[in-house]
Coordinates of C-alpha atoms in Angstrom, one line a residue:
M492 CA -24.8 -229.8 -6.9
K493 CA -24.1 -226.6 -8.7
K494 CA -20.4 -225.9 -9.5
N495 CA -19.0 -222.5 -10.3
G496 CA -16.4 -222.2 -12.9
T497 CA -13.4 -220.0 -12.6
L498 CA -12.0 -217.9 -15.3
I499 CA -8.4 -216.6 -15.1
I500 CA -7.4 -213.5 -16.9
S501 CA -3.7 -213.1 -17.7
L502 CA -2.6 -210.0 -19.6
D503 CA 0.9 -209.7 -21.2
F504 CA 2.0 -206.4 -20.4
E505 CA 5.2 -205.7 -22.5
L506 CA 4.9 -202.7 -24.8
N507 CA 7.5 -202.6 -27.4
W508 CA 9.8 -205.0 -25.6
G509 CA 7.4 -207.8 -26.5
V510 CA 7.2 -207.2 -30.2
H511 CA 10.7 -205.4 -31.0
D512 CA 11.7 -208.5 -33.2
V513 CA 8.4 -208.7 -35.0
F514 CA 7.3 -205.1 -36.0
T515 CA 9.1 -201.9 -36.4
L516 CA 8.3 -199.3 -34.0
E517 CA 6.6 -197.2 -36.9
H518 CA 4.5 -200.2 -37.9
Y519 CA 3.3 -200.9 -34.3
E520 CA 3.4 -197.3 -32.9
R521 CA -0.5 -196.9 -32.8
N522 CA -1.0 -200.1 -31.1
L523 CA 1.5 -199.3 -28.5
L524 CA 0.0 -196.0 -27.7
G525 CA -3.3 -197.5 -27.5
T526 CA -2.3 -199.9 -24.7
R527 CA -1.7 -196.7 -22.7
E528 CA -5.1 -195.8 -23.2
A529 CA -6.7 -199.3 -22.6
V530 CA -5.0 -199.9 -19.2
D531 CA -7.2 -197.1 -17.6
K532 CA -10.4 -198.4 -19.1
M533 CA -9.5 -201.8 -18.4
L534 CA -8.8 -201.0 -14.7
D535 CA -11.9 -199.2 -14.3
L536 CA -13.8 -202.1 -15.8
F537 CA -12.1 -204.7 -13.7
D538 CA -12.7 -202.6 -10.6
D539 CA -16.5 -202.2 -11.5
F540 CA -17.1 -205.8 -11.8
G541 CA -14.4 -207.0 -9.0
I542 CA -12.4 -208.8 -11.7
R543 CA -8.9 -210.1 -10.5
V544 CA -6.4 -210.1 -13.2
T545 CA -2.7 -211.0 -13.7
W546 CA -0.6 -208.3 -15.4
A547 CA 2.5 -210.5 -16.9
T548 CA 4.8 -207.7 -16.9
V549 CA 8.3 -207.3 -18.6
G550 CA 10.8 -206.1 -16.2
M551 CA 12.4 -203.7 -18.4
L552 CA 9.0 -201.5 -18.2
F553 CA 9.3 -200.6 -14.6
F554 CA 12.2 -198.3 -14.8
Q555 CA 11.9 -194.5 -14.4
N556 CA 14.7 -193.9 -17.1
K557 CA 17.4 -195.4 -19.1
K558 CA 20.1 -194.9 -16.7
E559 CA 18.1 -196.8 -14.0
L560 CA 17.5 -199.6 -16.6
L561 CA 21.1 -199.9 -17.6
K562 CA 22.1 -200.2 -14.0
N563 CA 19.8 -203.1 -13.3
L564 CA 20.5 -205.5 -16.3
P565 CA 20.9 -209.1 -15.6
S566 CA 24.3 -210.3 -14.9
N567 CA 24.2 -213.0 -17.7
L568 CA 22.6 -211.7 -21.0
P569 CA 21.0 -214.2 -23.4
S570 CA 23.2 -215.5 -26.2
Y571 CA 20.3 -216.0 -28.9
T572 CA 21.9 -217.3 -32.2
N573 CA 19.5 -214.8 -33.7
I574 CA 20.7 -211.4 -32.4
E575 CA 17.3 -209.9 -33.5
F576 CA 15.6 -211.6 -30.3
S577 CA 17.8 -209.8 -27.8
P578 CA 16.4 -206.4 -26.9
Y579 CA 19.7 -205.5 -25.4
E580 CA 21.1 -204.7 -28.7
K581 CA 18.3 -202.0 -28.9
I582 CA 18.5 -200.3 -25.7
E583 CA 21.0 -197.5 -26.8
D584 CA 18.4 -196.3 -29.3
I585 CA 15.6 -196.0 -26.7
G586 CA 14.5 -192.6 -25.3
E587 CA 15.8 -191.4 -21.9
N588 CA 12.3 -191.8 -19.9
E589 CA 8.7 -192.7 -20.3
E590 CA 7.8 -189.1 -21.3
Q591 CA 10.3 -189.2 -24.3
D592 CA 9.6 -192.8 -24.7
P593 CA 6.2 -194.3 -24.1
F594 CA 7.2 -197.4 -25.8
H595 CA 9.9 -198.7 -23.5
F596 CA 8.9 -197.3 -20.2
G597 CA 5.7 -198.0 -18.4
Q598 CA 6.3 -197.1 -14.5
S599 CA 3.3 -194.8 -14.6
L600 CA 1.1 -197.7 -15.8
L601 CA 2.4 -200.0 -13.2
K602 CA 1.9 -197.4 -10.5
K603 CA -1.9 -197.3 -11.6
I604 CA -2.3 -201.0 -11.7
S605 CA -0.8 -201.2 -8.1
L606 CA -3.3 -198.9 -6.7
Y607 CA -6.0 -201.7 -7.2
E608 CA -5.8 -204.5 -4.6
D609 CA -7.3 -207.1 -6.8
Q610 CA -4.6 -206.6 -9.7
E611 CA -1.5 -209.0 -9.5
I612 CA 1.6 -207.7 -11.2
S613 CA 3.6 -210.9 -12.1
T614 CA 6.8 -211.5 -14.3
H615 CA 6.9 -211.9 -18.1
T616 CA 10.6 -212.2 -17.4
F617 CA 12.9 -209.2 -17.5
S618 CA 13.7 -208.8 -21.1
H619 CA 10.9 -211.0 -22.6
F620 CA 13.3 -213.9 -22.6
Y621 CA 12.7 -216.8 -25.1
C622 CA 13.4 -219.9 -23.4
L623 CA 13.4 -222.4 -26.5
E624 CA 15.7 -220.1 -28.7
E625 CA 18.8 -221.4 -29.9
G626 CA 22.0 -220.2 -28.0
Q627 CA 20.3 -219.1 -24.7
T628 CA 20.9 -221.0 -21.5
A629 CA 19.5 -222.1 -18.1
E630 CA 22.0 -219.7 -16.5
Q631 CA 20.9 -216.7 -18.7
F632 CA 17.5 -217.5 -18.0
E633 CA 18.0 -217.5 -14.3
A634 CA 19.8 -214.3 -14.2
D635 CA 16.9 -212.7 -16.3
L636 CA 14.5 -214.3 -13.8
I637 CA 16.3 -212.7 -10.8
A638 CA 16.5 -209.3 -12.3
S639 CA 13.0 -209.4 -13.0
L640 CA 11.9 -210.6 -9.4
K641 CA 14.4 -208.0 -8.0
V642 CA 12.4 -205.0 -9.7
N643 CA 9.0 -206.5 -9.1
T644 CA 9.9 -206.7 -5.3
A645 CA 11.5 -203.1 -5.2
F646 CA 8.1 -201.9 -6.8
G647 CA 6.4 -203.5 -3.7
R648 CA 4.6 -206.5 -5.7
P649 CA 6.8 -209.6 -5.4
A650 CA 5.9 -211.8 -8.2
K651 CA 4.6 -215.4 -7.5
S652 CA 3.7 -216.1 -11.1
I653 CA 5.2 -216.2 -14.6
V654 CA 4.1 -216.1 -18.1
F655 CA 6.5 -217.4 -20.5
P656 CA 7.0 -215.2 -23.5
R657 CA 5.6 -216.4 -26.8
N658 CA 4.4 -219.5 -24.5
Q659 CA 8.1 -220.8 -24.9
L660 CA 8.0 -223.2 -22.0
N661 CA 11.2 -225.2 -21.3
K662 CA 10.3 -227.6 -18.6
A663 CA 13.9 -227.8 -17.7
Y664 CA 13.4 -224.1 -16.3
L665 CA 10.4 -224.8 -13.9
P666 CA 12.9 -225.9 -11.0
I667 CA 14.6 -222.4 -11.5
C668 CA 11.3 -220.7 -11.1
K669 CA 10.3 -222.8 -8.0
K670 CA 13.8 -222.0 -6.5
H671 CA 12.9 -218.3 -7.0
G672 CA 9.5 -218.3 -5.3
I673 CA 7.4 -218.9 -8.5
E674 CA 4.2 -220.8 -7.8
S675 CA 2.5 -220.9 -11.0
Y676 CA 3.0 -220.3 -14.8
R677 CA 1.4 -220.1 -18.1

């Protein structure tokens, strides 16, 4: 009996929110701009070959502008011991919209992705939340997840899966995910 294998492709879509604590924007700018070019090429390739992909997306990318982002922040922000892990400390320094700041806003790219039926937009948490870092709590994770799921749903693509940033799986948080409709994780 012949058995066919299954290949799952899951891409972390985070722009600078995923590396703000590792690289300076100046150091990583070229890579981040390259992401914008790569999305179009990948979408065409995936479409040509009928490849389904999960785009694990940081919720902060969904917004048109800074005002909209600030209005939709989670009710309980992470209290990491190492403040560098928190993107919230850096929001005041970002641009006003995607045209001015292609490193922190990605709504135009998400609109492109959403045009393809076989492309899933899942959550990579709202803020690229680190579930194993000292100082953060389950309540903060839940607030972050709720904010992420809210923006996904408002965009017309309810998230059913989560990719934990930096693969920081905190098994105690899996019931929270299940409670909010998450069916699978990586």
